[in-house]
Amino acid sequence: MTMSIVSDEGTVTVTDAALAQLVHAAAEQVDGVRVRRRHTAIAIEGDGARVGLELAVAFGSVLPEAARAVQERVSSALGTMCGVTVNAVDVTVEELD
């Protein structure tokens, strides 16, 4: 979903592709994590966002820890760069690398 930020100085529009790139880059900062690009869902409604990601995680990683780290990174990136409160980051581990 394209996001617009309106202020007295004008409007900033962030496209779906840019939001997806931001989310992917944040998630892949976690060691051993690769985003499966088939499906990334980003829904911005009202004052919050919900993100859904499909991941590949390195074999031997502790999956819940990797998933939590991705949730924290994505939430922080969207909050910092877009001023969005993230209500949820839903992570699905689809494969092991």
mmCIF file of N, CA, C and O in Angstrom:
data_model
loop_
_atom_site.group_PDB
_atom_site.id
_atom_site.type_symbol
_atom_site.label_atom_id
_atom_site.label_comp_id
_atom_site.label_asym_id
_atom_site.label_seq_id
_atom_site.Cartn_x
_atom_site.Cartn_y
_atom_site.Cartn_z
ATOM 1 N N MET A 1 0.840 -1.177 0.000
ATOM 2 C CA MET A 1 0.000 0.000 0.000
ATOM 3 C C MET A 1 0.883 1.237 0.000
ATOM 4 O O MET A 1 1.778 1.367 0.805
ATOM 5 N N THR A 2 0.662 2.115 -0.944
ATOM 6 C CA THR A 2 1.407 3.365 -1.013
ATOM 7 C C THR A 2 1.066 4.215 0.203
ATOM 8 O O THR A 2 -0.069 4.269 0.643
ATOM 9 N N MET A 3 2.079 4.869 0.735
ATOM 10 C CA MET A 3 1.899 5.665 1.943
ATOM 11 C C MET A 3 2.213 7.118 1.635
ATOM 12 O O MET A 3 3.199 7.408 0.948
ATOM 13 N N SER A 4 1.374 8.024 2.114
ATOM 14 C CA SER A 4 1.612 9.460 1.933
ATOM 15 C C SER A 4 1.742 10.124 3.296
ATOM 16 O O SER A 4 0.952 9.862 4.200
ATOM 17 N N ILE A 5 2.744 10.987 3.396
ATOM 18 C CA ILE A 5 2.972 11.760 4.618
ATOM 19 C C ILE A 5 2.778 13.221 4.234
ATOM 20 O O ILE A 5 3.503 13.760 3.402
ATOM 21 N N VAL A 6 1.765 13.836 4.832
ATOM 22 C CA VAL A 6 1.402 15.204 4.485
ATOM 23 C C VAL A 6 1.842 16.137 5.610
ATOM 24 O O VAL A 6 1.584 15.867 6.783
ATOM 25 N N SER A 7 2.504 17.238 5.229
ATOM 26 C CA SER A 7 2.888 18.258 6.206
ATOM 27 C C SER A 7 2.692 19.631 5.566
ATOM 28 O O SER A 7 2.321 19.737 4.397
ATOM 29 N N ASP A 8 2.981 20.664 6.304
ATOM 30 C CA ASP A 8 2.859 22.025 5.781
ATOM 31 C C ASP A 8 3.815 22.269 4.607
ATOM 32 O O ASP A 8 3.533 23.098 3.746
ATOM 33 N N GLU A 9 4.931 21.546 4.583
ATOM 34 C CA GLU A 9 5.925 21.720 3.536
ATOM 35 C C GLU A 9 5.554 20.995 2.239
ATOM 36 O O GLU A 9 6.167 21.221 1.202
ATOM 37 N N GLY A 10 4.600 20.074 2.297
ATOM 38 C CA GLY A 10 4.213 19.310 1.112
ATOM 39 C C GLY A 10 3.917 17.861 1.461
ATOM 40 O O GLY A 10 3.724 17.516 2.612
ATOM 41 N N THR A 11 3.898 17.031 0.436
ATOM 42 C CA THR A 11 3.550 15.623 0.610
ATOM 43 C C THR A 11 4.714 14.741 0.175
ATOM 44 O O THR A 11 5.348 14.985 -0.849
ATOM 45 N N VAL A 12 4.972 13.710 0.976
ATOM 46 C CA VAL A 12 5.961 12.694 0.624
ATOM 47 C C VAL A 12 5.189 11.409 0.395
ATOM 48 O O VAL A 12 4.420 10.975 1.262
ATOM 49 N N THR A 13 5.378 10.802 -0.781
ATOM 50 C CA THR A 13 4.717 9.543 -1.104
ATOM 51 C C THR A 13 5.760 8.445 -1.169
ATOM 52 O O THR A 13 6.790 8.593 -1.840
ATOM 53 N N VAL A 14 5.507 7.341 -0.450
ATOM 54 C CA VAL A 14 6.386 6.182 -0.448
ATOM 55 C C VAL A 14 5.631 5.058 -1.133
ATOM 56 O O VAL A 14 4.561 4.654 -0.673
ATOM 57 N N THR A 15 6.176 4.556 -2.237
ATOM 58 C CA THR A 15 5.485 3.540 -3.024
ATOM 59 C C THR A 15 5.560 2.161 -2.370
ATOM 60 O O THR A 15 6.376 1.920 -1.470
ATOM 61 N N ASP A 16 4.716 1.262 -2.867
ATOM 62 C CA ASP A 16 4.722 -0.124 -2.393
ATOM 63 C C ASP A 16 6.108 -0.746 -2.552
ATOM 64 O O ASP A 16 6.598 -1.432 -1.662
ATOM 65 N N ALA A 17 6.721 -0.512 -3.702
ATOM 66 C CA ALA A 17 8.041 -1.090 -3.973
ATOM 67 C C ALA A 17 9.085 -0.582 -2.981
ATOM 68 O O ALA A 17 9.920 -1.349 -2.498
ATOM 69 N N ALA A 18 9.042 0.706 -2.668
ATOM 70 C CA ALA A 18 10.003 1.268 -1.719
ATOM 71 C C ALA A 18 9.771 0.717 -0.316
ATOM 72 O O ALA A 18 10.728 0.400 0.393
ATOM 73 N N LEU A 19 8.513 0.584 0.091
ATOM 74 C CA LEU A 19 8.215 -0.009 1.394
ATOM 75 C C LEU A 19 8.708 -1.444 1.456
ATOM 76 O O LEU A 19 9.302 -1.869 2.458
ATOM 77 N N ALA A 20 8.488 -2.214 0.394
ATOM 78 C CA ALA A 20 8.944 -3.609 0.363
ATOM 79 C C ALA A 20 10.467 -3.680 0.442
ATOM 80 O O ALA A 20 11.018 -4.514 1.169
ATOM 81 N N GLN A 21 11.162 -2.790 -0.280
ATOM 82 C CA GLN A 21 12.625 -2.767 -0.220
ATOM 83 C C GLN A 21 13.113 -2.453 1.184
ATOM 84 O O GLN A 21 14.075 -3.052 1.675
ATOM 85 N N LEU A 22 12.462 -1.504 1.834
ATOM 86 C CA LEU A 22 12.827 -1.145 3.198
ATOM 87 C C LEU A 22 12.661 -2.335 4.138
ATOM 88 O O LEU A 22 13.545 -2.660 4.931
ATOM 89 N N VAL A 23 11.524 -3.003 4.027
ATOM 90 C CA VAL A 23 11.241 -4.164 4.882
ATOM 91 C C VAL A 23 12.247 -5.283 4.608
ATOM 92 O O VAL A 23 12.800 -5.884 5.537
ATOM 93 N N HIS A 24 12.513 -5.566 3.337
ATOM 94 C CA HIS A 24 13.456 -6.637 2.988
ATOM 95 C C HIS A 24 14.856 -6.329 3.503
ATOM 96 O O HIS A 24 15.529 -7.201 4.062
ATOM 97 N N ALA A 25 15.308 -5.098 3.297
ATOM 98 C CA ALA A 25 16.652 -4.721 3.746
ATOM 99 C C ALA A 25 16.776 -4.850 5.261
ATOM 100 O O ALA A 25 17.790 -5.343 5.771
ATOM 101 N N ALA A 26 15.754 -4.422 5.985
ATOM 102 C CA ALA A 26 15.788 -4.524 7.450
ATOM 103 C C ALA A 26 15.825 -5.984 7.891
ATOM 104 O O ALA A 26 16.608 -6.359 8.770
ATOM 105 N N ALA A 27 15.005 -6.817 7.279
ATOM 106 C CA ALA A 27 14.959 -8.231 7.656
ATOM 107 C C ALA A 27 16.282 -8.925 7.367
ATOM 108 O O ALA A 27 16.762 -9.744 8.164
ATOM 109 N N GLU A 28 16.897 -8.592 6.232
ATOM 110 C CA GLU A 28 18.127 -9.269 5.844
ATOM 111 C C GLU A 28 19.361 -8.764 6.584
ATOM 112 O O GLU A 28 20.450 -9.295 6.403
ATOM 113 N N GLN A 29 19.188 -7.783 7.466
ATOM 114 C CA GLN A 29 20.278 -7.368 8.354
ATOM 115 C C GLN A 29 20.512 -8.413 9.439
ATOM 116 O O GLN A 29 21.561 -8.420 10.070
ATOM 117 N N VAL A 30 19.542 -9.283 9.646
ATOM 118 C CA VAL A 30 19.674 -10.349 10.649
ATOM 119 C C VAL A 30 20.529 -11.458 10.033
ATOM 120 O O VAL A 30 20.238 -11.931 8.927
ATOM 121 N N ASP A 31 21.586 -11.865 10.741
ATOM 122 C CA ASP A 31 22.480 -12.909 10.234
ATOM 123 C C ASP A 31 21.713 -14.181 9.913
ATOM 124 O O ASP A 31 20.887 -14.650 10.713
ATOM 125 N N GLY A 32 21.980 -14.730 8.732
ATOM 126 C CA GLY A 32 21.397 -15.998 8.339
ATOM 127 C C GLY A 32 19.983 -15.924 7.807
ATOM 128 O O GLY A 32 19.347 -16.953 7.598
ATOM 129 N N VAL A 33 19.474 -14.721 7.572
ATOM 130 C CA VAL A 33 18.089 -14.561 7.095
ATOM 131 C C VAL A 33 18.093 -14.050 5.661
ATOM 132 O O VAL A 33 18.840 -13.137 5.310
ATOM 133 N N ARG A 34 17.248 -14.664 4.861
ATOM 134 C CA ARG A 34 17.028 -14.225 3.475
ATOM 135 C C ARG A 34 15.521 -14.130 3.262
ATOM 136 O O ARG A 34 14.777 -15.033 3.622
ATOM 137 N N VAL A 35 15.073 -13.031 2.694
ATOM 138 C CA VAL A 35 13.638 -12.842 2.443
ATOM 139 C C VAL A 35 13.267 -13.569 1.164
ATOM 140 O O VAL A 35 13.923 -13.413 0.135
ATOM 141 N N ARG A 36 12.230 -14.380 1.250
ATOM 142 C CA ARG A 36 11.658 -15.014 0.064
ATOM 143 C C ARG A 36 10.763 -13.974 -0.564
ATOM 144 O O ARG A 36 9.791 -13.547 0.027
ATOM 145 N N ARG A 37 11.035 -13.546 -1.739
ATOM 146 C CA ARG A 37 10.372 -12.389 -2.335
ATOM 147 C C ARG A 37 9.037 -12.712 -2.994
ATOM 148 O O ARG A 37 8.435 -11.850 -3.590
ATOM 149 N N ARG A 38 8.572 -13.935 -2.876
ATOM 150 C CA ARG A 38 7.292 -14.267 -3.486
ATOM 151 C C ARG A 38 6.151 -13.449 -2.904
ATOM 152 O O ARG A 38 5.243 -13.064 -3.607
ATOM 153 N N HIS A 39 6.192 -13.230 -1.610
ATOM 154 C CA HIS A 39 5.044 -12.573 -1.016
ATOM 155 C C HIS A 39 5.469 -11.783 0.224
ATOM 156 O O HIS A 39 5.910 -12.347 1.204
ATOM 157 N N THR A 40 5.347 -10.469 0.131
ATOM 158 C CA THR A 40 5.530 -9.598 1.285
ATOM 159 C C THR A 40 4.280 -8.743 1.369
ATOM 160 O O THR A 40 3.954 -8.023 0.435
ATOM 161 N N ALA A 41 3.578 -8.861 2.472
ATOM 162 C CA ALA A 41 2.338 -8.101 2.653
ATOM 163 C C ALA A 41 2.598 -6.947 3.612
ATOM 164 O O ALA A 41 3.111 -7.152 4.708
ATOM 165 N N ILE A 42 2.245 -5.746 3.168
ATOM 166 C CA ILE A 42 2.369 -4.563 4.016
ATOM 167 C C ILE A 42 1.035 -3.846 3.977
ATOM 168 O O ILE A 42 0.599 -3.395 2.916
ATOM 169 N N ALA A 43 0.391 -3.766 5.120
ATOM 170 C CA ALA A 43 -0.900 -3.079 5.210
ATOM 171 C C ALA A 43 -0.761 -1.933 6.201
ATOM 172 O O ALA A 43 -0.409 -2.150 7.360
ATOM 173 N N ILE A 44 -1.021 -0.727 5.721
ATOM 174 C CA ILE A 44 -0.986 0.450 6.586
ATOM 175 C C ILE A 44 -2.410 0.958 6.706
ATOM 176 O O ILE A 44 -3.030 1.345 5.726
ATOM 177 N N GLU A 45 -2.896 0.897 7.933
ATOM 178 C CA GLU A 45 -4.276 1.305 8.195
ATOM 179 C C GLU A 45 -4.295 2.232 9.391
ATOM 180 O O GLU A 45 -3.812 1.869 10.461
ATOM 181 N N GLY A 46 -4.851 3.396 9.194
ATOM 182 C CA GLY A 46 -4.927 4.353 10.293
ATOM 183 C C GLY A 46 -3.538 4.729 10.765
ATOM 184 O O GLY A 46 -2.707 5.180 9.993
ATOM 185 N N ASP A 47 -3.261 4.494 12.033
ATOM 186 C CA ASP A 47 -1.974 4.890 12.606
ATOM 187 C C ASP A 47 -1.002 3.720 12.759
ATOM 188 O O ASP A 47 0.013 3.851 13.411
ATOM 189 N N GLY A 48 -1.310 2.572 12.166
ATOM 190 C CA GLY A 48 -0.432 1.426 12.355
ATOM 191 C C GLY A 48 -0.242 0.605 11.097
ATOM 192 O O GLY A 48 -0.932 0.789 10.097
ATOM 193 N N ALA A 49 0.719 -0.305 11.162
ATOM 194 C CA ALA A 49 1.027 -1.161 10.022
ATOM 195 C C ALA A 49 1.119 -2.613 10.475
ATOM 196 O O ALA A 49 1.448 -2.908 11.629
ATOM 197 N N ARG A 50 0.852 -3.511 9.529
ATOM 198 C CA ARG A 50 1.027 -4.945 9.736
ATOM 199 C C ARG A 50 1.815 -5.460 8.537
ATOM 200 O O ARG A 50 1.482 -5.160 7.402
ATOM 201 N N VAL A 51 2.866 -6.212 8.818
ATOM 202 C CA VAL A 51 3.748 -6.719 7.777
ATOM 203 C C VAL A 51 3.757 -8.236 7.845
ATOM 204 O O VAL A 51 3.782 -8.811 8.937
ATOM 205 N N GLY A 52 3.747 -8.878 6.680
ATOM 206 C CA GLY A 52 3.875 -10.323 6.602
ATOM 207 C C GLY A 52 5.044 -10.675 5.709
ATOM 208 O O GLY A 52 5.159 -10.161 4.594
ATOM 209 N N LEU A 53 5.947 -11.521 6.215
ATOM 210 C CA LEU A 53 7.166 -11.885 5.488
ATOM 211 C C LEU A 53 7.347 -13.393 5.456
ATOM 212 O O LEU A 53 7.048 -14.082 6.429
ATOM 213 N N GLU A 54 7.890 -13.879 4.340
ATOM 214 C CA GLU A 54 8.289 -15.273 4.220
ATOM 215 C C GLU A 54 9.807 -15.301 4.146
ATOM 216 O O GLU A 54 10.403 -14.581 3.344
ATOM 217 N N LEU A 55 10.423 -16.131 4.990
ATOM 218 C CA LEU A 55 11.875 -16.129 5.117
ATOM 219 C C LEU A 55 12.503 -17.490 4.852
ATOM 220 O O LEU A 55 11.873 -18.528 5.053
ATOM 221 N N ALA A 56 13.764 -17.445 4.465
ATOM 222 C CA ALA A 56 14.643 -18.604 4.489
ATOM 223 C C ALA A 56 15.682 -18.287 5.564
ATOM 224 O O ALA A 56 16.202 -17.169 5.631
ATOM 225 N N VAL A 57 15.946 -19.247 6.430
ATOM 226 C CA VAL A 57 16.862 -19.031 7.546
ATOM 227 C C VAL A 57 17.968 -20.081 7.471
ATOM 228 O O VAL A 57 17.712 -21.239 7.127
ATOM 229 N N ALA A 58 19.172 -19.679 7.814
ATOM 230 C CA ALA A 58 20.322 -20.575 7.755
ATOM 231 C C ALA A 58 20.117 -21.776 8.669
ATOM 232 O O ALA A 58 19.651 -21.629 9.810
ATOM 233 N N PHE A 59 20.477 -22.956 8.156
ATOM 234 C CA PHE A 59 20.402 -24.177 8.953
ATOM 235 C C PHE A 59 21.287 -24.019 10.188
ATOM 236 O O PHE A 59 22.400 -23.502 10.105
ATOM 237 N N GLY A 60 20.770 -24.423 11.322
ATOM 238 C CA GLY A 60 21.496 -24.298 12.576
ATOM 239 C C GLY A 60 21.110 -23.070 13.377
ATOM 240 O O GLY A 60 21.452 -22.967 14.551
ATOM 241 N N SER A 61 20.399 -22.144 12.764
ATOM 242 C CA SER A 61 19.924 -20.953 13.488
ATOM 243 C C SER A 61 18.787 -21.346 14.414
ATOM 244 O O SER A 61 18.036 -22.282 14.130
ATOM 245 N N VAL A 62 18.660 -20.627 15.499
ATOM 246 C CA VAL A 62 17.518 -20.822 16.386
ATOM 247 C C VAL A 62 16.371 -20.028 15.767
ATOM 248 O O VAL A 62 16.392 -18.799 15.755
ATOM 249 N N LEU A 63 15.397 -20.729 15.226
ATOM 250 C CA LEU A 63 14.355 -20.091 14.422
ATOM 251 C C LEU A 63 13.557 -19.028 15.163
ATOM 252 O O LEU A 63 13.360 -17.941 14.627
ATOM 253 N N PRO A 64 13.076 -19.297 16.393
ATOM 254 C CA PRO A 64 12.329 -18.227 17.078
ATOM 255 C C PRO A 64 13.170 -16.973 17.334
ATOM 256 O O PRO A 64 12.671 -15.857 17.242
ATOM 257 N N GLU A 65 14.458 -17.150 17.617
ATOM 258 C CA GLU A 65 15.323 -15.990 17.835
ATOM 259 C C GLU A 65 15.515 -15.194 16.551
ATOM 260 O O GLU A 65 15.483 -13.957 16.563
ATOM 261 N N ALA A 66 15.730 -15.891 15.437
ATOM 262 C CA ALA A 66 15.885 -15.211 14.155
ATOM 263 C C ALA A 66 14.604 -14.458 13.793
ATOM 264 O O ALA A 66 14.653 -13.312 13.339
ATOM 265 N N ALA A 67 13.463 -15.089 13.998
ATOM 266 C CA ALA A 67 12.180 -14.461 13.679
ATOM 267 C C ALA A 67 11.954 -13.217 14.543
ATOM 268 O O ALA A 67 11.522 -12.179 14.039
ATOM 269 N N ARG A 68 12.245 -13.303 15.835
ATOM 270 C CA ARG A 68 12.087 -12.142 16.713
ATOM 271 C C ARG A 68 13.015 -11.008 16.300
ATOM 272 O O ARG A 68 12.635 -9.837 16.324
ATOM 273 N N ALA A 69 14.234 -11.343 15.915
ATOM 274 C CA ALA A 69 15.178 -10.309 15.475
ATOM 275 C C ALA A 69 14.673 -9.618 14.213
ATOM 276 O O ALA A 69 14.779 -8.398 14.082
ATOM 277 N N VAL A 70 14.095 -10.386 13.293
ATOM 278 C CA VAL A 70 13.507 -9.799 12.083
ATOM 279 C C VAL A 70 12.356 -8.879 12.459
ATOM 280 O O VAL A 70 12.247 -7.764 11.948
ATOM 281 N N GLN A 71 11.497 -9.320 13.351
ATOM 282 C CA GLN A 71 10.365 -8.491 13.781
ATOM 283 C C GLN A 71 10.849 -7.162 14.345
ATOM 284 O O GLN A 71 10.310 -6.098 14.020
ATOM 285 N N GLU A 72 11.871 -7.204 15.176
ATOM 286 C CA GLU A 72 12.402 -5.982 15.784
ATOM 287 C C GLU A 72 13.019 -5.057 14.741
ATOM 288 O O GLU A 72 12.785 -3.845 14.753
ATOM 289 N N ARG A 73 13.800 -5.619 13.818
ATOM 290 C CA ARG A 73 14.465 -4.800 12.787
ATOM 291 C C ARG A 73 13.454 -4.134 11.866
ATOM 292 O O ARG A 73 13.573 -2.959 11.537
ATOM 293 N N VAL A 74 12.455 -4.903 11.423
ATOM 294 C CA VAL A 74 11.453 -4.362 10.502
ATOM 295 C C VAL A 74 10.640 -3.266 11.195
ATOM 296 O O VAL A 74 10.415 -2.196 10.641
ATOM 297 N N SER A 75 10.223 -3.533 12.411
ATOM 298 C CA SER A 75 9.444 -2.555 13.166
ATOM 299 C C SER A 75 10.243 -1.267 13.375
ATOM 300 O O SER A 75 9.730 -0.157 13.174
ATOM 301 N N SER A 76 11.495 -1.404 13.735
ATOM 302 C CA SER A 76 12.348 -0.243 13.964
ATOM 303 C C SER A 76 12.565 0.547 12.675
ATOM 304 O O SER A 76 12.497 1.779 12.671
ATOM 305 N N ALA A 77 12.819 -0.143 11.567
ATOM 306 C CA ALA A 77 13.075 0.543 10.292
ATOM 307 C C ALA A 77 11.855 1.322 9.825
ATOM 308 O O ALA A 77 11.973 2.480 9.415
ATOM 309 N N LEU A 78 10.693 0.721 9.876
ATOM 310 C CA LEU A 78 9.478 1.430 9.452
ATOM 311 C C LEU A 78 9.175 2.602 10.368
ATOM 312 O O LEU A 78 8.747 3.663 9.919
ATOM 313 N N GLY A 79 9.413 2.421 11.653
ATOM 314 C CA GLY A 79 9.181 3.507 12.602
ATOM 315 C C GLY A 79 10.129 4.661 12.391
ATOM 316 O O GLY A 79 9.720 5.828 12.365
ATOM 317 N N THR A 80 11.403 4.362 12.200
ATOM 318 C CA THR A 80 12.418 5.392 12.030
ATOM 319 C C THR A 80 12.314 6.096 10.687
ATOM 320 O O THR A 80 12.343 7.329 10.609
ATOM 321 N N MET A 81 12.180 5.335 9.622
ATOM 322 C CA MET A 81 12.258 5.912 8.280
ATOM 323 C C MET A 81 10.931 6.442 7.751
ATOM 324 O O MET A 81 10.914 7.311 6.886
ATOM 325 N N CYS A 82 9.818 5.907 8.280
ATOM 326 C CA CYS A 82 8.506 6.324 7.766
ATOM 327 C C CYS A 82 7.591 6.901 8.835
ATOM 328 O O CYS A 82 6.501 7.367 8.518
ATOM 329 N N GLY A 83 8.001 6.851 10.084
ATOM 330 C CA GLY A 83 7.161 7.360 11.153
ATOM 331 C C GLY A 83 5.909 6.544 11.382
ATOM 332 O O GLY A 83 4.902 7.060 11.857
ATOM 333 N N VAL A 84 5.979 5.252 11.070
ATOM 334 C CA VAL A 84 4.819 4.369 11.187
ATOM 335 C C VAL A 84 4.953 3.516 12.441
ATOM 336 O O VAL A 84 6.018 2.960 12.710
ATOM 337 N N THR A 85 3.878 3.391 13.186
ATOM 338 C CA THR A 85 3.832 2.461 14.297
ATOM 339 C C THR A 85 3.491 1.095 13.726
ATOM 340 O O THR A 85 2.505 0.939 13.004
ATOM 341 N N VAL A 86 4.311 0.110 14.024
ATOM 342 C CA VAL A 86 4.071 -1.241 13.517
ATOM 343 C C VAL A 86 3.355 -2.037 14.590
ATOM 344 O O VAL A 86 3.864 -2.224 15.690
ATOM 345 N N ASN A 87 2.143 -2.482 14.261
ATOM 346 C CA ASN A 87 1.351 -3.269 15.195
ATOM 347 C C ASN A 87 1.761 -4.732 15.215
ATOM 348 O O ASN A 87 1.654 -5.386 16.252
ATOM 349 N N ALA A 88 2.210 -5.257 14.073
ATOM 350 C CA ALA A 88 2.598 -6.665 14.001
ATOM 351 C C ALA A 88 3.503 -6.907 12.807
ATOM 352 O O ALA A 88 3.345 -6.285 11.761
ATOM 353 N N VAL A 89 4.457 -7.818 12.995
ATOM 354 C CA VAL A 89 5.271 -8.339 11.897
ATOM 355 C C VAL A 89 5.107 -9.851 11.960
ATOM 356 O O VAL A 89 5.617 -10.507 12.867
ATOM 357 N N ASP A 90 4.362 -10.398 11.009
ATOM 358 C CA ASP A 90 4.094 -11.830 10.957
ATOM 359 C C ASP A 90 5.169 -12.489 10.099
ATOM 360 O O ASP A 90 5.342 -12.131 8.929
ATOM 361 N N VAL A 91 5.899 -13.431 10.685
ATOM 362 C CA VAL A 91 7.030 -14.069 10.022
ATOM 363 C C VAL A 91 6.712 -15.548 9.814
ATOM 364 O O VAL A 91 6.279 -16.237 10.734
ATOM 365 N N THR A 92 6.947 -16.021 8.594
ATOM 366 C CA THR A 92 6.826 -17.438 8.272
ATOM 367 C C THR A 92 8.181 -17.913 7.785
ATOM 368 O O THR A 92 8.735 -17.355 6.840
ATOM 369 N N VAL A 93 8.734 -18.937 8.449
ATOM 370 C CA VAL A 93 9.981 -19.537 7.985
ATOM 371 C C VAL A 93 9.596 -20.638 7.003
ATOM 372 O O VAL A 93 8.991 -21.631 7.386
ATOM 373 N N GLU A 94 9.932 -20.424 5.732
ATOM 374 C CA GLU A 94 9.534 -21.349 4.673
ATOM 375 C C GLU A 94 10.589 -22.380 4.326
ATOM 376 O O GLU A 94 10.264 -23.425 3.800
ATOM 377 N N GLU A 95 11.836 -22.037 4.560
ATOM 378 C CA GLU A 95 12.882 -22.991 4.211
ATOM 379 C C GLU A 95 14.151 -22.714 5.009
ATOM 380 O O GLU A 95 14.308 -21.648 5.592
ATOM 381 N N LEU A 96 15.022 -23.700 5.010
ATOM 382 C CA LEU A 96 16.334 -23.555 5.637
ATOM 383 C C LEU A 96 17.375 -23.512 4.543
ATOM 384 O O LEU A 96 17.311 -24.249 3.565
ATOM 385 N N ASP A 97 18.356 -22.630 4.714
ATOM 386 C CA ASP A 97 19.459 -22.523 3.749
ATOM 387 C C ASP A 97 20.649 -23.291 4.267
ATOM 388 O O ASP A 97 20.910 -23.379 5.418
#
